[in-house]
């Protein structure tokens, strides 16, 4: 059983702590239909990124202000739709095990959406949170993870990221951090280790840091 040592954990939300795939599929497939795009191809891009950044990949010649306008509207739609939002298996126990351990939420969702989804999944919010409003660049840019580490006062190399998406895993690696990939999307993107869900992770704090046991 692999063991990673760290001083802090940086946690993505969607796909890592919260399974929101049902909502994401509904909202983004509607957007894909409206723009004449293949829904399957759209879904390969959108996980992990802020909405406007996904649109820039999918419609590269589209004016940026239209992407931001669509992003704001879609965030409101997602915040109003909690049907099917559930915790990733093991997430409640995993978060409970982090009491006293430096950790932060680093999500591409904004404050209203992250607050609503964590509540819908029955999960408490970490004290330190880096949301869409906190950064100038979306994952796969490492800004969010670097900001989370800075707010915790921990060097990036001493942080471990938990992520499910290609964009998020790339962001963690670009930040100089080790990455635990969570769920079926993660394995294809080269994390240091992969788990099916958070039931395969056990966190053990000691005086010098954290030991992360991965089944």
Short mmCIF file of C-alpha atoms in Angstrom, two decimals:
data_model
loop_
_atom_site.label_atom_id
_atom_site.label_comp_id
_atom_site.label_asym_id
_atom_site.label_seq_id
_atom_site.Cartn_x
_atom_site.Cartn_y
_atom_site.Cartn_z
CA UNK A 1 0.00 0.00 0.00
CA UNK A 2 1.69 3.27 -1.13
CA UNK A 3 2.29 5.94 1.50
CA UNK A 4 2.77 9.61 0.64
CA UNK A 5 4.09 12.07 3.20
CA UNK A 6 3.05 15.72 3.20
CA UNK A 7 2.41 18.73 5.40
CA UNK A 8 -0.82 19.85 3.68
CA UNK A 9 -3.57 18.55 1.39
CA UNK A 10 -5.20 20.55 -1.41
CA UNK A 11 -8.59 19.21 -2.45
CA UNK A 12 -10.53 19.69 -5.65
CA UNK A 13 -14.32 19.53 -5.21
CA UNK A 14 -16.25 18.23 -8.24
CA UNK A 15 -15.37 14.62 -8.96
CA UNK A 16 -13.07 14.47 -5.95
CA UNK A 17 -15.26 15.22 -2.94
CA UNK A 18 -18.62 15.73 -4.64
CA UNK A 19 -20.13 13.77 -7.52
CA UNK A 20 -21.89 16.48 -9.55
CA UNK A 21 -21.61 14.76 -12.92
CA UNK A 22 -25.39 14.63 -13.44
CA UNK A 23 -25.74 18.41 -13.22
CA UNK A 24 -22.61 19.11 -15.24
CA UNK A 25 -23.86 16.81 -18.00
CA UNK A 26 -27.29 18.49 -18.11
CA UNK A 27 -25.97 22.04 -18.26
CA UNK A 28 -23.08 21.47 -20.67
CA UNK A 29 -25.01 19.26 -23.07
CA UNK A 30 -27.64 22.01 -23.36
CA UNK A 31 -24.84 24.47 -24.12
CA UNK A 32 -23.33 22.07 -26.67
CA UNK A 33 -26.67 21.68 -28.45
CA UNK A 34 -27.15 25.46 -28.56
CA UNK A 35 -23.78 25.86 -30.28
CA UNK A 36 -24.02 22.88 -32.62
CA UNK A 37 -21.25 20.95 -30.86
CA UNK A 38 -21.00 17.25 -30.15
CA UNK A 39 -21.94 16.68 -26.54
CA UNK A 40 -19.50 13.81 -26.06
CA UNK A 41 -16.60 15.94 -27.26
CA UNK A 42 -17.66 18.83 -25.04
CA UNK A 43 -17.75 16.60 -21.97
CA UNK A 44 -14.13 15.57 -22.62
CA UNK A 45 -13.07 19.20 -22.13
CA UNK A 46 -15.20 20.74 -19.39
CA UNK A 47 -14.22 18.82 -16.26
CA UNK A 48 -11.87 20.73 -13.99
CA UNK A 49 -11.87 24.04 -15.85
CA UNK A 50 -13.84 27.20 -15.21
CA UNK A 51 -16.63 27.47 -17.75
CA UNK A 52 -15.21 30.38 -19.72
CA UNK A 53 -11.90 28.50 -20.10
CA UNK A 54 -13.70 25.42 -21.46
CA UNK A 55 -15.56 27.62 -23.95
CA UNK A 56 -12.29 29.15 -25.11
CA UNK A 57 -11.00 25.65 -25.93
CA UNK A 58 -14.22 24.57 -27.64
CA UNK A 59 -14.89 27.81 -29.56
CA UNK A 60 -11.45 29.41 -29.92
CA UNK A 61 -12.58 32.30 -32.15
CA UNK A 62 -15.49 33.32 -29.94
CA UNK A 63 -15.21 36.72 -28.19
CA UNK A 64 -14.09 36.40 -24.58
CA UNK A 65 -16.91 38.57 -23.23
CA UNK A 66 -19.48 36.11 -24.59
CA UNK A 67 -17.73 33.25 -22.83
CA UNK A 68 -17.79 35.12 -19.53
CA UNK A 69 -21.47 35.98 -19.98
CA UNK A 70 -22.35 32.34 -20.69
CA UNK A 71 -20.20 31.23 -17.76
CA UNK A 72 -22.08 33.51 -15.33
CA UNK A 73 -25.45 32.27 -16.57
CA UNK A 74 -24.41 28.61 -16.38
CA UNK A 75 -22.99 29.00 -12.87
CA UNK A 76 -26.40 30.31 -11.79
CA UNK A 77 -28.10 27.33 -13.47
CA UNK A 78 -25.78 24.87 -11.76
CA UNK A 79 -26.22 26.54 -8.37
CA UNK A 80 -30.00 26.17 -8.70
CA UNK A 81 -29.76 22.48 -9.70
CA UNK A 82 -28.67 20.07 -6.96
CA UNK A 83 -30.54 17.05 -8.36
CA UNK A 84 -28.16 14.09 -8.25
CA UNK A 85 -25.40 15.87 -6.30
CA UNK A 86 -23.96 13.33 -3.83
CA UNK A 87 -20.70 12.81 -1.95
CA UNK A 88 -17.97 10.76 -3.57
CA UNK A 89 -17.86 7.49 -1.57
CA UNK A 90 -15.67 7.94 1.49
CA UNK A 91 -15.68 11.76 1.32
CA UNK A 92 -17.41 12.37 4.69
CA UNK A 93 -14.99 10.11 6.54
CA UNK A 94 -12.01 11.49 4.62
CA UNK A 95 -12.85 15.09 5.51
CA UNK A 96 -13.49 14.14 9.13
CA UNK A 97 -10.00 12.63 9.28
CA UNK A 98 -8.47 15.99 8.29
CA UNK A 99 -9.34 17.78 11.52
CA UNK A 100 -6.11 19.38 12.67
CA UNK A 101 -4.43 18.70 9.31
CA UNK A 102 -3.65 21.75 7.10
CA UNK A 103 -5.91 21.48 4.07
CA UNK A 104 -7.75 23.67 1.60
CA UNK A 105 -10.47 23.40 -1.01
CA UNK A 106 -9.20 24.47 -4.46
CA UNK A 107 -12.11 24.50 -6.89
CA UNK A 108 -13.05 26.00 -10.25
CA UNK A 109 -16.54 26.65 -8.85
CA UNK A 110 -17.41 30.04 -7.44
CA UNK A 111 -18.45 30.65 -3.82
CA UNK A 112 -22.23 30.17 -4.30
CA UNK A 113 -21.81 26.96 -6.31
CA UNK A 114 -19.15 25.41 -4.08
CA UNK A 115 -21.15 26.25 -0.95
CA UNK A 116 -24.34 24.79 -2.41
CA UNK A 117 -22.75 21.60 -3.71
CA UNK A 118 -20.84 20.83 -0.52
CA UNK A 119 -24.05 21.36 1.46
CA UNK A 120 -26.08 19.21 -0.93
CA UNK A 121 -23.52 16.42 -0.49
CA UNK A 122 -23.62 16.83 3.30
CA UNK A 123 -19.97 17.89 3.48
CA UNK A 124 -18.45 20.62 5.61
CA UNK A 125 -16.41 23.34 3.93
CA UNK A 126 -12.71 23.56 4.83
CA UNK A 127 -11.70 26.78 6.54
CA UNK A 128 -9.36 27.68 3.66
CA UNK A 129 -11.00 27.87 0.25
CA UNK A 130 -9.68 28.96 -3.14
CA UNK A 131 -12.61 29.46 -5.54
CA UNK A 132 -13.11 30.93 -9.01
CA UNK A 133 -13.23 34.44 -7.55
CA UNK A 134 -9.79 33.96 -5.96
CA UNK A 135 -7.76 33.45 -9.13
CA UNK A 136 -7.08 35.09 -12.46
CA UNK A 137 -6.47 31.88 -14.38
CA UNK A 138 -8.37 28.58 -14.53
CA UNK A 139 -6.90 25.12 -14.12
CA UNK A 140 -4.72 23.75 -15.77
CA UNK A 141 -2.90 26.90 -14.65
CA UNK A 142 -1.33 26.17 -11.23
CA UNK A 143 -2.40 29.51 -9.67
CA UNK A 144 -5.18 28.04 -7.53
CA UNK A 145 -3.02 25.34 -5.97
CA UNK A 146 -0.12 27.72 -5.40
CA UNK A 147 -2.49 30.16 -3.71
CA UNK A 148 -3.90 27.38 -1.51
CA UNK A 149 -0.41 26.39 -0.41
CA UNK A 150 0.49 30.01 0.29
CA UNK A 151 -2.63 30.58 2.38
CA UNK A 152 -1.77 27.51 4.44
CA UNK A 153 1.84 28.65 4.74
CA UNK A 154 3.18 25.38 3.30
CA UNK A 155 5.75 25.00 0.52
CA UNK A 156 4.26 23.58 -2.71
CA UNK A 157 6.59 20.57 -2.65
CA UNK A 158 5.16 19.62 0.76
CA UNK A 159 1.56 19.57 -0.50
CA UNK A 160 -0.41 16.70 -2.00
CA UNK A 161 -3.27 17.45 -4.40
CA UNK A 162 -6.43 15.33 -4.71
CA UNK A 163 -7.93 15.69 -8.20
CA UNK A 164 -10.11 13.86 -10.71
CA UNK A 165 -9.69 15.77 -13.98
CA UNK A 166 -6.97 16.17 -16.56
CA UNK A 167 -6.94 19.94 -16.12
CA UNK A 168 -6.70 19.63 -12.34
CA UNK A 169 -3.96 17.01 -12.40
CA UNK A 170 -1.96 19.14 -14.84
CA UNK A 171 -2.41 22.14 -12.54
CA UNK A 172 -1.16 20.20 -9.51
CA UNK A 173 1.87 18.95 -11.39
CA UNK A 174 2.63 22.45 -12.73
CA UNK A 175 2.52 23.68 -9.12
CA UNK A 176 5.27 21.18 -8.23
CA UNK A 177 2.97 19.02 -6.13
CA UNK A 178 2.29 15.31 -6.01
CA UNK A 179 -1.19 14.28 -7.10
CA UNK A 180 -3.59 11.58 -5.95
CA UNK A 181 -6.01 10.91 -8.80
CA UNK A 182 -9.56 10.15 -7.69
CA UNK A 183 -12.09 8.27 -9.80
CA UNK A 184 -12.34 6.95 -13.35
CA UNK A 185 -11.23 10.11 -15.17
CA UNK A 186 -7.96 10.44 -13.31
CA UNK A 187 -5.92 7.45 -14.46
CA UNK A 188 -5.40 8.70 -18.02
CA UNK A 189 -3.69 11.90 -16.87
CA UNK A 190 -0.63 10.65 -15.00
CA UNK A 191 -1.21 11.29 -11.29
CA UNK A 192 1.29 9.82 -8.87
CA UNK A 193 -1.27 7.32 -7.60
CA UNK A 194 -4.91 6.59 -8.46
CA UNK A 195 -7.79 5.53 -6.23
CA UNK A 196 -11.27 4.44 -7.20
CA UNK A 197 -12.75 6.72 -4.53
CA UNK A 198 -11.88 8.13 -1.11
CA UNK A 199 -12.62 4.88 0.70
CA UNK A 200 -9.17 3.83 -0.50
CA UNK A 201 -7.43 6.70 1.30
CA UNK A 202 -6.46 6.90 4.99
CA UNK A 203 -4.83 9.99 6.46
CA UNK A 204 -2.66 9.74 9.56
CA UNK A 205 -1.24 12.87 11.20
CA UNK A 206 1.91 12.87 13.28
CA UNK A 207 4.07 15.56 14.80
CA UNK A 208 5.96 16.28 11.59
CA UNK A 209 3.17 16.13 9.04
CA UNK A 210 0.75 13.75 7.38
CA UNK A 211 1.03 10.20 6.09
CA UNK A 212 -1.43 9.39 3.30
CA UNK A 213 -2.06 5.65 2.97
CA UNK A 214 -3.45 4.68 -0.43
CA UNK A 215 -4.96 1.26 -0.98
#
